[in-house]
Short mmCIF file of C-alpha atoms in Angstrom, two decimals:
data_model
loop_
_atom_site.label_atom_id
_atom_site.label_comp_id
_atom_site.label_asym_id
_atom_site.label_seq_id
_atom_site.Cartn_x
_atom_site.Cartn_y
_atom_site.Cartn_z
CA UNK A 1 -61.70 -85.68 126.52
CA UNK A 2 -57.97 -86.83 125.36
CA UNK A 3 -57.43 -89.74 125.97
CA UNK A 4 -53.75 -89.97 125.11
CA UNK A 5 -51.47 -92.17 128.28
CA UNK A 6 -49.19 -89.34 129.72
CA UNK A 7 -45.64 -90.32 131.06
CA UNK A 8 -45.00 -92.29 133.96
CA UNK A 9 -42.76 -90.18 136.15
CA UNK A 10 -40.79 -93.24 138.00
CA UNK A 11 -37.73 -92.53 137.18
CA UNK A 12 -38.30 -88.28 136.28
CA UNK A 13 -34.65 -87.75 137.30
CA UNK A 14 -33.12 -89.16 135.49
CA UNK A 15 -34.59 -86.85 132.26
CA UNK A 16 -34.23 -83.62 135.22
CA UNK A 17 -30.33 -84.42 135.14
CA UNK A 18 -30.53 -85.26 130.81
CA UNK A 19 -31.81 -82.01 130.90
CA UNK A 20 -29.86 -80.01 133.72
CA UNK A 21 -27.01 -81.20 131.63
CA UNK A 22 -27.70 -79.70 128.78
CA UNK A 23 -27.92 -76.35 129.83
CA UNK A 24 -32.17 -76.36 129.26
CA UNK A 25 -32.92 -73.95 131.53
CA UNK A 26 -34.46 -71.10 131.59
CA UNK A 27 -31.70 -68.88 131.62
CA UNK A 28 -29.98 -71.08 128.83
CA UNK A 29 -33.03 -71.00 126.55
CA UNK A 30 -32.75 -66.86 127.13
CA UNK A 31 -28.64 -67.71 126.48
CA UNK A 32 -29.17 -69.97 122.99
CA UNK A 33 -32.28 -67.33 121.29
CA UNK A 34 -31.64 -64.41 122.82
CA UNK A 35 -34.27 -62.15 124.14
CA UNK A 36 -36.12 -61.31 120.58
CA UNK A 37 -36.90 -65.07 120.02
CA UNK A 38 -37.32 -66.08 123.10
CA UNK A 39 -40.29 -63.18 123.17
CA UNK A 40 -41.25 -63.74 119.70
CA UNK A 41 -42.26 -67.05 121.32
CA UNK A 42 -44.37 -66.32 124.12
CA UNK A 43 -46.44 -65.00 120.78
CA UNK A 44 -46.41 -68.21 119.51
CA UNK A 45 -44.27 -67.30 116.93
CA UNK A 46 -41.66 -69.45 115.85
CA UNK A 47 -39.44 -68.57 113.21
CA UNK A 48 -37.45 -66.98 115.35
CA UNK A 49 -36.29 -69.66 117.41
CA UNK A 50 -36.08 -71.94 114.56
CA UNK A 51 -33.46 -70.33 112.65
CA UNK A 52 -31.42 -70.01 116.72
CA UNK A 53 -31.30 -73.52 116.68
CA UNK A 54 -30.30 -75.46 114.06
CA UNK A 55 -27.07 -76.23 115.99
CA UNK A 56 -26.55 -79.70 116.67
CA UNK A 57 -25.52 -79.32 120.61
CA UNK A 58 -27.90 -81.20 123.02
CA UNK A 59 -29.82 -77.87 123.43
CA UNK A 60 -30.46 -77.48 120.29
CA UNK A 61 -32.20 -80.31 120.05
CA UNK A 62 -33.72 -80.49 123.08
CA UNK A 63 -35.53 -77.46 122.34
CA UNK A 64 -36.49 -78.14 119.10
CA UNK A 65 -38.29 -81.57 120.42
CA UNK A 66 -39.84 -80.42 123.45
CA UNK A 67 -40.59 -76.90 123.14
CA UNK A 68 -40.67 -76.19 119.34
CA UNK A 69 -42.55 -79.67 118.71
CA UNK A 70 -40.06 -80.23 115.63
CA UNK A 71 -38.97 -83.75 115.31
CA UNK A 72 -35.07 -84.90 115.73
CA UNK A 73 -33.18 -86.80 114.14
CA UNK A 74 -32.50 -90.35 116.02
CA UNK A 75 -28.87 -90.03 116.88
CA UNK A 76 -29.31 -86.56 117.92
CA UNK A 77 -31.93 -87.94 120.55
CA UNK A 78 -30.21 -90.37 122.33
CA UNK A 79 -27.29 -88.07 122.60
CA UNK A 80 -28.96 -85.64 124.36
CA UNK A 81 -31.77 -87.50 126.48
CA UNK A 82 -31.29 -91.21 128.46
CA UNK A 83 -33.93 -91.66 124.77
CA UNK A 84 -34.71 -95.47 125.97
CA UNK A 85 -35.94 -95.05 128.99
CA UNK A 86 -37.65 -92.06 127.96
CA UNK A 87 -39.32 -93.65 125.26
CA UNK A 88 -40.00 -97.20 127.26
CA UNK A 89 -41.60 -94.01 129.50
CA UNK A 90 -43.98 -92.11 127.15
CA UNK A 91 -41.54 -89.16 127.49
CA UNK A 92 -41.78 -89.47 123.24
CA UNK A 93 -42.03 -91.62 120.83
CA UNK A 94 -40.04 -92.94 117.77
CA UNK A 95 -41.48 -92.98 114.59
CA UNK A 96 -38.42 -94.11 111.46
CA UNK A 97 -35.07 -92.59 112.50
CA UNK A 98 -37.52 -89.43 113.71
CA UNK A 99 -38.55 -88.74 117.60
CA UNK A 100 -41.38 -86.78 118.68
CA UNK A 101 -41.90 -85.00 122.16
CA UNK A 102 -45.56 -86.20 123.46
CA UNK A 103 -45.78 -84.11 125.85
CA UNK A 104 -45.20 -79.91 126.24
CA UNK A 105 -41.71 -79.83 128.79
CA UNK A 106 -41.14 -75.99 129.21
CA UNK A 107 -38.65 -74.71 131.10
CA UNK A 108 -39.22 -72.31 134.02
CA UNK A 109 -37.77 -70.59 136.21
CA UNK A 110 -38.64 -70.71 140.07
CA UNK A 111 -38.52 -67.32 142.02
CA UNK A 112 -34.52 -68.28 144.00
CA UNK A 113 -33.54 -69.07 140.74
CA UNK A 114 -34.52 -73.14 140.95
CA UNK A 115 -35.40 -74.84 137.24
CA UNK A 116 -38.01 -76.23 136.90
CA UNK A 117 -40.44 -77.74 134.46
CA UNK A 118 -44.41 -77.05 133.47
CA UNK A 119 -45.34 -80.79 131.47
CA UNK A 120 -48.43 -79.92 129.78
CA UNK A 121 -50.28 -81.08 126.65
CA UNK A 122 -48.71 -80.58 123.25
CA UNK A 123 -49.03 -77.29 121.81
CA UNK A 124 -50.46 -76.16 124.57
CA UNK A 125 -48.15 -73.78 126.69
CA UNK A 126 -49.75 -70.32 126.98
CA UNK A 127 -47.74 -68.44 124.20
CA UNK A 128 -46.02 -72.08 122.95
CA UNK A 129 -44.96 -73.11 120.40
CA UNK A 130 -48.55 -74.20 118.99
CA UNK A 131 -50.64 -71.49 120.83
CA UNK A 132 -53.93 -73.17 122.27
CA UNK A 133 -55.78 -72.41 120.18
CA UNK A 134 -57.59 -76.18 121.02
CA UNK A 135 -61.09 -77.05 120.72
CA UNK A 136 -60.25 -80.56 123.01
CA UNK A 137 -62.41 -80.60 126.33
CA UNK A 138 -59.53 -81.83 128.44
CA UNK A 139 -56.30 -80.61 127.30
CA UNK A 140 -54.10 -79.05 130.02
CA UNK A 141 -51.90 -76.10 129.65
CA UNK A 142 -48.79 -74.86 130.48
CA UNK A 143 -47.85 -71.56 132.50
CA UNK A 144 -49.32 -68.62 130.61
CA UNK A 145 -49.69 -65.18 131.73
CA UNK A 146 -52.57 -65.57 134.15
CA UNK A 147 -50.40 -68.59 135.86
CA UNK A 148 -47.44 -66.12 136.81
CA UNK A 149 -49.94 -63.49 137.53
CA UNK A 150 -51.34 -65.74 140.68
CA UNK A 151 -48.11 -67.09 141.47
CA UNK A 152 -46.62 -63.39 141.87
CA UNK A 153 -48.96 -62.08 144.22
CA UNK A 154 -49.22 -64.49 146.59
CA UNK A 155 -48.70 -64.46 150.36
CA UNK A 156 -45.19 -66.86 150.66
CA UNK A 157 -44.55 -66.80 154.56
CA UNK A 158 -44.10 -70.36 155.38
CA UNK A 159 -47.01 -72.01 156.86
CA UNK A 160 -48.12 -76.09 157.17
CA UNK A 161 -50.55 -76.48 154.73
CA UNK A 162 -51.85 -75.24 151.10
CA UNK A 163 -54.47 -76.07 148.28
CA UNK A 164 -54.77 -75.74 144.94
CA UNK A 165 -58.00 -75.32 143.40
CA UNK A 166 -58.27 -76.95 139.87
CA UNK A 167 -54.32 -77.27 139.65
CA UNK A 168 -54.10 -77.66 135.95
CA UNK A 169 -50.97 -77.97 135.29
CA UNK A 170 -49.46 -77.85 138.07
CA UNK A 171 -47.88 -74.69 138.75
CA UNK A 172 -49.32 -73.31 141.88
CA UNK A 173 -48.83 -76.59 143.66
CA UNK A 174 -45.18 -76.07 142.39
CA UNK A 175 -44.60 -73.06 144.15
CA UNK A 176 -46.39 -74.04 147.29
CA UNK A 177 -44.06 -77.09 147.88
CA UNK A 178 -41.11 -74.66 148.45
CA UNK A 179 -43.10 -72.79 151.55
CA UNK A 180 -46.10 -75.89 152.72
CA UNK A 181 -44.61 -78.63 155.21
CA UNK A 182 -48.42 -79.99 153.15
CA UNK A 183 -49.65 -79.26 149.75
CA UNK A 184 -53.24 -80.49 148.34
CA UNK A 185 -54.09 -80.20 144.60
CA UNK A 186 -57.59 -80.81 143.02
CA UNK A 187 -58.83 -80.42 139.43
CA UNK A 188 -62.17 -82.05 138.15
CA UNK A 189 -59.94 -83.69 135.24
CA UNK A 190 -57.62 -86.81 135.83
CA UNK A 191 -55.66 -85.75 133.40
CA UNK A 192 -54.15 -82.45 134.94
CA UNK A 193 -53.54 -84.27 137.82
CA UNK A 194 -51.13 -86.47 135.78
CA UNK A 195 -49.91 -83.92 134.63
CA UNK A 196 -48.71 -81.96 137.67
CA UNK A 197 -47.66 -85.42 139.18
CA UNK A 198 -45.35 -85.27 136.20
CA UNK A 199 -44.44 -80.57 137.29
CA UNK A 200 -43.33 -81.96 140.38
CA UNK A 201 -41.57 -84.78 139.84
CA UNK A 202 -39.47 -83.25 136.46
CA UNK A 203 -38.72 -80.16 138.49
CA UNK A 204 -37.50 -82.21 141.21
CA UNK A 205 -40.14 -81.39 144.63
CA UNK A 206 -41.94 -83.58 146.91
CA UNK A 207 -44.78 -84.77 145.82
CA UNK A 208 -48.02 -82.55 146.18
CA UNK A 209 -51.97 -85.51 147.42
CA UNK A 210 -54.17 -85.21 144.57
CA UNK A 211 -57.52 -85.15 144.81
CA UNK A 212 -59.30 -85.67 142.09
CA UNK A 213 -63.45 -83.16 142.61
CA UNK A 214 -64.00 -79.85 141.71
CA UNK A 215 -63.91 -77.03 144.34
CA UNK A 216 -63.75 -78.57 147.75
CA UNK A 217 -65.39 -81.15 147.13
CA UNK A 218 -62.49 -83.38 147.12
CA UNK A 219 -61.12 -82.08 150.51
CA UNK A 220 -64.63 -81.68 152.59
CA UNK A 221 -64.08 -79.59 155.89
CA UNK A 222 -60.36 -80.41 156.07
CA UNK A 223 -58.85 -76.28 156.19
CA UNK A 224 -55.58 -74.78 155.44
CA UNK A 225 -53.23 -72.00 155.65
CA UNK A 226 -52.86 -71.05 151.94
CA UNK A 227 -55.81 -71.56 149.56
CA UNK A 228 -54.70 -70.66 145.04
CA UNK A 229 -56.82 -71.20 142.69
CA UNK A 230 -56.38 -70.21 139.11
CA UNK A 231 -60.34 -70.90 138.47
CA UNK A 232 -61.84 -72.03 135.07
CA UNK A 233 -63.55 -68.62 135.63
CA UNK A 234 -64.78 -67.56 131.77
CA UNK A 235 -67.99 -66.70 131.62
CA UNK A 236 -69.65 -68.34 128.66
CA UNK A 237 -72.48 -70.34 127.21
CA UNK A 238 -72.29 -73.90 128.87
CA UNK A 239 -68.80 -75.82 128.98
CA UNK A 240 -67.06 -77.20 126.37
CA UNK A 241 -63.47 -76.71 127.48
CA UNK A 242 -62.76 -78.08 131.60
CA UNK A 243 -59.79 -75.43 131.30
CA UNK A 244 -61.46 -72.81 131.03
CA UNK A 245 -65.74 -72.99 131.58
CA UNK A 246 -66.37 -73.48 134.53
CA UNK A 247 -69.47 -75.34 134.04
CA UNK A 248 -71.35 -72.73 136.08
CA UNK A 249 -74.17 -70.23 134.49
CA UNK A 250 -72.34 -66.13 134.44
CA UNK A 251 -69.90 -65.74 136.95
CA UNK A 252 -70.91 -68.29 139.68
CA UNK A 253 -68.64 -70.24 140.05
CA UNK A 254 -66.44 -67.35 140.74
CA UNK A 255 -68.95 -66.33 143.23
CA UNK A 256 -68.51 -70.55 144.34
CA UNK A 257 -65.51 -70.53 144.94
CA UNK A 258 -64.87 -67.25 147.20
CA UNK A 259 -67.76 -67.71 148.77
CA UNK A 260 -66.60 -71.46 150.75
CA UNK A 261 -63.51 -70.25 151.30
CA UNK A 262 -64.01 -68.44 154.21
CA UNK A 263 -64.90 -72.56 156.08
CA UNK A 264 -61.78 -73.75 154.47
CA UNK A 265 -59.39 -70.12 155.93
CA UNK A 266 -57.42 -70.70 159.14
CA UNK A 267 -57.28 -68.04 161.42
CA UNK A 268 -54.65 -65.99 159.77
CA UNK A 269 -54.49 -67.56 156.66
CA UNK A 270 -54.76 -66.27 153.02
CA UNK A 271 -56.45 -67.43 149.79
CA UNK A 272 -56.07 -65.48 146.25
CA UNK A 273 -57.65 -66.10 143.42
CA UNK A 274 -58.20 -64.75 139.81
CA UNK A 275 -61.81 -64.51 138.54
CA UNK A 276 -64.01 -62.88 135.85
CA UNK A 277 -66.53 -60.94 137.27
CA UNK A 278 -70.63 -59.80 135.23
CA UNK A 279 -70.54 -56.02 135.27
CA UNK A 280 -74.99 -55.71 135.26
CA UNK A 281 -76.93 -53.20 134.19
CA UNK A 282 -77.89 -51.29 136.48
CA UNK A 283 -75.54 -52.65 138.67
CA UNK A 284 -72.46 -51.66 140.39
CA UNK A 285 -69.14 -53.99 140.15
CA UNK A 286 -68.38 -53.36 143.65
CA UNK A 287 -71.39 -53.94 145.36
CA UNK A 288 -71.50 -57.65 143.46
CA UNK A 289 -68.58 -58.69 143.98
CA UNK A 290 -68.52 -57.41 147.96
CA UNK A 291 -72.14 -59.55 148.62
CA UNK A 292 -69.26 -62.59 147.52
CA UNK A 293 -67.26 -61.91 150.67
CA UNK A 294 -67.33 -64.81 153.45
CA UNK A 295 -67.91 -64.42 156.75
CA UNK A 296 -65.14 -63.68 158.80
CA UNK A 297 -62.66 -62.75 156.28
CA UNK A 298 -60.72 -60.08 155.71
CA UNK A 299 -60.40 -59.25 151.35
CA UNK A 300 -58.65 -56.97 149.14
CA UNK A 301 -60.19 -56.97 145.67
CA UNK A 302 -58.26 -55.74 142.50
CA UNK A 303 -60.80 -55.22 138.71
CA UNK A 304 -57.15 -55.29 136.63
CA UNK A 305 -58.93 -54.85 133.70
CA UNK A 306 -62.59 -54.29 132.16
CA UNK A 307 -64.39 -55.77 128.34
CA UNK A 308 -67.58 -55.33 126.98
CA UNK A 309 -69.19 -58.15 126.04
CA UNK A 310 -68.00 -58.34 122.27
CA UNK A 311 -64.18 -57.83 123.59
CA UNK A 312 -64.50 -60.16 125.83
CA UNK A 313 -66.23 -63.19 123.36
CA UNK A 314 -63.31 -62.72 119.93
CA UNK A 315 -61.10 -62.97 123.10
CA UNK A 316 -62.08 -66.28 124.09
CA UNK A 317 -63.53 -67.72 120.74
CA UNK A 318 -59.83 -67.09 119.21
CA UNK A 319 -58.81 -68.81 122.19
CA UNK A 320 -60.90 -72.27 121.35
CA UNK A 321 -60.00 -71.69 118.11
CA UNK A 322 -62.96 -70.93 116.92
CA UNK A 323 -61.42 -68.21 114.30
CA UNK A 324 -59.98 -70.64 112.91
CA UNK A 325 -63.48 -72.72 111.71
CA UNK A 326 -66.49 -72.02 108.92
CA UNK A 327 -67.32 -68.90 109.18
CA UNK A 328 -71.02 -69.74 109.99
CA UNK A 329 -70.00 -72.12 113.04
CA UNK A 330 -67.77 -68.98 114.00
CA UNK A 331 -70.89 -66.79 114.07
CA UNK A 332 -73.13 -69.02 115.54
CA UNK A 333 -70.57 -69.30 118.94
CA UNK A 334 -70.53 -65.70 118.82
CA UNK A 335 -74.48 -64.96 118.39
CA UNK A 336 -74.57 -67.67 121.26
CA UNK A 337 -72.34 -65.83 123.39
CA UNK A 338 -73.78 -62.49 123.16
CA UNK A 339 -77.01 -64.19 123.26
CA UNK A 340 -76.23 -65.59 127.09
CA UNK A 341 -74.83 -61.47 127.74
CA UNK A 342 -77.66 -59.80 126.59
CA UNK A 343 -80.32 -62.56 129.08
CA UNK A 344 -78.21 -61.37 131.94
CA UNK A 345 -77.83 -57.88 131.17
CA UNK A 346 -74.12 -58.24 131.11
CA UNK A 347 -72.51 -55.16 129.52
CA UNK A 348 -69.45 -56.38 130.49
CA UNK A 349 -67.04 -58.33 132.16
CA UNK A 350 -64.11 -57.24 134.65
CA UNK A 351 -60.66 -59.83 135.85
CA UNK A 352 -58.90 -58.74 138.44
CA UNK A 353 -57.27 -60.56 142.01
CA UNK A 354 -59.34 -61.20 145.11
CA UNK A 355 -57.13 -61.60 148.38
CA UNK A 356 -59.01 -63.15 150.60
CA UNK A 357 -57.58 -63.64 155.40
CA UNK A 358 -59.46 -64.63 157.68
CA UNK A 359 -59.25 -62.44 160.70
CA UNK A 360 -60.43 -62.33 164.27
CA UNK A 361 -61.59 -58.89 163.22
CA UNK A 362 -63.24 -60.16 160.86
CA UNK A 363 -65.00 -62.87 162.32
CA UNK A 364 -65.96 -60.29 165.17
CA UNK A 365 -67.94 -58.36 162.86
CA UNK A 366 -65.26 -55.38 161.66
CA UNK A 367 -63.94 -56.69 157.89
CA UNK A 368 -61.30 -54.79 156.65
CA UNK A 369 -62.85 -54.50 152.82
CA UNK A 370 -60.86 -53.33 149.77
CA UNK A 371 -62.02 -53.22 146.91
CA UNK A 372 -60.68 -51.35 143.50
CA UNK A 373 -59.77 -50.70 140.12
CA UNK A 374 -56.30 -50.41 139.83
CA UNK A 375 -55.61 -51.41 135.36
CA UNK A 376 -52.02 -49.52 136.01
CA UNK A 377 -48.45 -51.50 136.03
CA UNK A 378 -47.34 -53.25 139.63
CA UNK A 379 -44.39 -55.23 140.60
CA UNK A 380 -43.86 -58.84 140.98
CA UNK A 381 -43.98 -60.98 142.43
CA UNK A 382 -46.48 -58.58 145.11
CA UNK A 383 -46.55 -61.19 147.71
CA UNK A 384 -44.56 -59.28 149.97
CA UNK A 385 -47.08 -56.15 149.40
CA UNK A 386 -50.39 -58.28 150.09
CA UNK A 387 -49.01 -58.85 152.86
CA UNK A 388 -48.08 -55.20 153.84
CA UNK A 389 -51.56 -54.58 152.87
CA UNK A 390 -53.30 -56.40 155.38
CA UNK A 391 -50.74 -55.41 158.53
CA UNK A 392 -51.79 -51.91 157.28
CA UNK A 393 -55.53 -52.38 157.66
CA UNK A 394 -54.73 -54.57 160.77
CA UNK A 395 -53.20 -51.05 162.78
CA UNK A 396 -55.76 -49.39 160.94
CA UNK A 397 -57.74 -51.15 161.94
CA UNK A 398 -57.26 -50.18 165.65
CA UNK A 399 -56.33 -46.33 165.48
CA UNK A 400 -58.39 -44.17 166.49
CA UNK A 401 -57.52 -40.07 165.45
CA UNK A 402 -56.91 -39.42 168.73
CA UNK A 403 -54.02 -42.45 168.85
CA UNK A 404 -53.35 -41.65 164.45
CA UNK A 405 -51.39 -38.52 165.96
CA UNK A 406 -49.47 -39.53 168.59
CA UNK A 407 -47.83 -42.29 165.98
CA UNK A 408 -45.01 -41.93 164.11
CA UNK A 409 -44.35 -42.57 161.61
CA UNK A 410 -41.17 -43.26 158.27
CA UNK A 411 -41.94 -42.25 154.29
CA UNK A 412 -41.35 -45.69 152.26
CA UNK A 413 -37.74 -45.54 151.44
CA UNK A 414 -39.76 -46.09 147.38
CA UNK A 415 -41.65 -42.95 147.41
CA UNK A 416 -40.38 -39.74 145.20
CA UNK A 417 -42.35 -36.61 145.52
CA UNK A 418 -42.96 -34.53 142.04
CA UNK A 419 -44.39 -31.24 141.52
CA UNK A 420 -46.50 -30.19 138.50
CA UNK A 421 -47.07 -26.42 137.77
CA UNK A 422 -45.99 -24.14 134.96
CA UNK A 423 -41.78 -23.48 134.32
CA UNK A 424 -41.03 -20.75 136.64
CA UNK A 425 -44.16 -20.27 138.43
CA UNK A 426 -43.62 -19.93 141.93
CA UNK A 427 -45.43 -22.93 143.17
CA UNK A 428 -46.75 -26.19 141.81
CA UNK A 429 -49.90 -26.62 140.61
CA UNK A 430 -50.11 -30.15 142.62
CA UNK A 431 -47.22 -32.65 144.82
CA UNK A 432 -47.81 -35.84 143.31
CA UNK A 433 -46.16 -39.16 145.80
CA UNK A 434 -45.55 -41.60 144.04
CA UNK A 435 -44.06 -45.11 144.96
CA UNK A 436 -41.51 -47.20 142.25
CA UNK A 437 -42.57 -50.62 144.16
CA UNK A 438 -45.59 -53.08 144.81
CA UNK A 439 -48.58 -51.70 143.37
CA UNK A 440 -46.65 -47.95 141.76
CA UNK A 441 -49.48 -45.60 143.30
CA UNK A 442 -49.41 -42.22 142.90
CA UNK A 443 -51.25 -39.51 145.39
CA UNK A 444 -51.98 -35.83 144.75
CA UNK A 445 -51.23 -33.79 148.34
CA UNK A 446 -52.03 -30.87 149.35
CA UNK A 447 -49.20 -28.53 150.83
CA UNK A 448 -49.60 -29.71 154.23
CA UNK A 449 -49.82 -33.45 153.13
CA UNK A 450 -46.16 -32.94 150.80
CA UNK A 451 -44.72 -31.28 154.16
CA UNK A 452 -45.74 -33.24 156.75
CA UNK A 453 -44.95 -36.91 155.08
CA UNK A 454 -41.35 -35.07 153.56
CA UNK A 455 -40.40 -34.19 157.51
CA UNK A 456 -41.64 -38.25 158.82
CA UNK A 457 -39.09 -39.93 159.96
CA UNK A 458 -40.08 -41.60 162.79
CA UNK A 459 -38.71 -39.28 165.87
CA UNK A 460 -41.43 -37.13 166.42
CA UNK A 461 -45.74 -38.20 166.46
CA UNK A 462 -47.74 -36.70 163.61
CA UNK A 463 -49.83 -34.37 166.09
CA UNK A 464 -46.01 -32.45 166.35
CA UNK A 465 -45.66 -31.98 162.86
CA UNK A 466 -48.40 -31.04 162.65
CA UNK A 467 -48.55 -28.31 165.50
CA UNK A 468 -44.97 -27.36 163.49
CA UNK A 469 -46.41 -27.18 160.42
CA UNK A 470 -49.56 -25.16 162.00
CA UNK A 471 -47.03 -22.89 162.50
CA UNK A 472 -45.17 -21.92 159.44
CA UNK A 473 -48.35 -21.56 157.66
CA UNK A 474 -50.47 -19.22 160.15
CA UNK A 475 -53.39 -21.67 160.15
CA UNK A 476 -55.15 -22.86 163.65
CA UNK A 477 -53.47 -26.42 165.20
CA UNK A 478 -56.60 -27.31 166.50
CA UNK A 479 -57.81 -27.44 163.81
CA UNK A 480 -55.16 -29.04 161.79
CA UNK A 481 -55.46 -31.41 163.54
CA UNK A 482 -58.47 -32.26 162.95
CA UNK A 483 -59.05 -31.89 159.57
CA UNK A 484 -55.29 -33.81 158.84
CA UNK A 485 -55.90 -37.44 160.05
CA UNK A 486 -58.16 -38.80 157.13
CA UNK A 487 -55.62 -37.58 155.13
CA UNK A 488 -52.88 -39.76 156.87
CA UNK A 489 -54.89 -42.49 157.12
CA UNK A 490 -54.67 -42.81 153.51
CA UNK A 491 -51.05 -42.45 154.01
CA UNK A 492 -51.52 -45.07 155.32
CA UNK A 493 -53.75 -47.13 153.62
CA UNK A 494 -51.83 -47.39 150.32
CA UNK A 495 -48.82 -47.84 151.84
CA UNK A 496 -46.85 -44.09 151.40
CA UNK A 497 -46.52 -43.65 154.64
CA UNK A 498 -45.23 -47.00 157.06
CA UNK A 499 -46.65 -46.79 160.62
CA UNK A 500 -43.80 -46.67 163.47
CA UNK A 501 -44.72 -49.71 166.26
CA UNK A 502 -44.44 -48.20 169.73
CA UNK A 503 -41.45 -50.44 171.26
CA UNK A 504 -39.18 -48.21 168.04
CA UNK A 505 -37.03 -45.58 169.27
#
């Protein structure tokens, strides 16, 4: 594990003031670098950014120092920073006439335009100057795609208490600080807790309660309104890298984390996780993951991607820098991954989101459990769509077919209709309803479904609309009422139709 000492956070406001004065912010970076160089940084390509920072402004200096991790001349560093304090506190080091960054400091734009900073180990910001490629056990990563995905799917209603399990450099705790009265962050790596302290301090937000330990051990029986975790979910032969390898066999760490969550959530509370799960021969992946859901919780599980075992092994071997080692050593590590998968009869690995919500209905034995595969593009932040999903499940759980036909609905504002068929044909082959927001779903509907959705403006009960459609189409209204509720239920569940509250209108 890395033993390099970390900066002291006490004078972080002084450094923050200097960074803001130089416009060392997410917006400032984009303005200075331009979109191509900014995008290249995400691919760990630094040459365009180096060319864009050949000036001598404080912003040029800070980008080279903290993002590109190049030495800068002493006088330029002194013009951009409270240099004596930064050296004393350990943010930078001086060697002769050069100044070097001691940690990675990366601007990060908050959801409401806040200027935040993520602090991590040098070369370990995902998509950073050096890429990850670190083989050091206790390394702490910066913000990456997984971190921002988790932040985006989290429901952001105000809560009294929030818990970030496996906090890393603190991005989830940073987001939670904006809507939780009390934030607790845990990590098995004490170095990660110190980085979280730095991230929160340099971002100018309230400190979190930091506790060392694995999973829920540090919090005992305490309960929370919100739990988030981007855990070390990688399925690997061993626990070589703390930031990614959980140290349990197969997908046991994710299973354990999810199963233990039920007792830690308050009524109505949400838990959001990123996870990997095995696709095992002779077993449906949906059955495997559904067995993780704790009693008393509703669940929405979305599989976003599946890799075969060779793709998966190669991805994480590159992540750990093993592709840069001796070819024989690389081959031996690759072989060990495949041995692990073969022993577990694993043919692939799924990646996705798991959201739990504790509810009285689930506790009474009537949980809402939705498990699906959705590899398509979605609109982030997805938190409002997640909250709306569970609200719709609550509604549907309480409605039998008669109540559904008596209800009124409106077509969701973002839904459009597409007609698919041969050019010039009198009638389309089929009609597609498509969402332009949230999950961006699309679903085929028949003529009845298309007509029903198009008329839903909240004024008429569903049954009366169906009666009118039956008359227009010369169908038996009783038969149409009998066969349509399931289709209405699906359109509501997937967010194409929104129920009108009984008190409205």
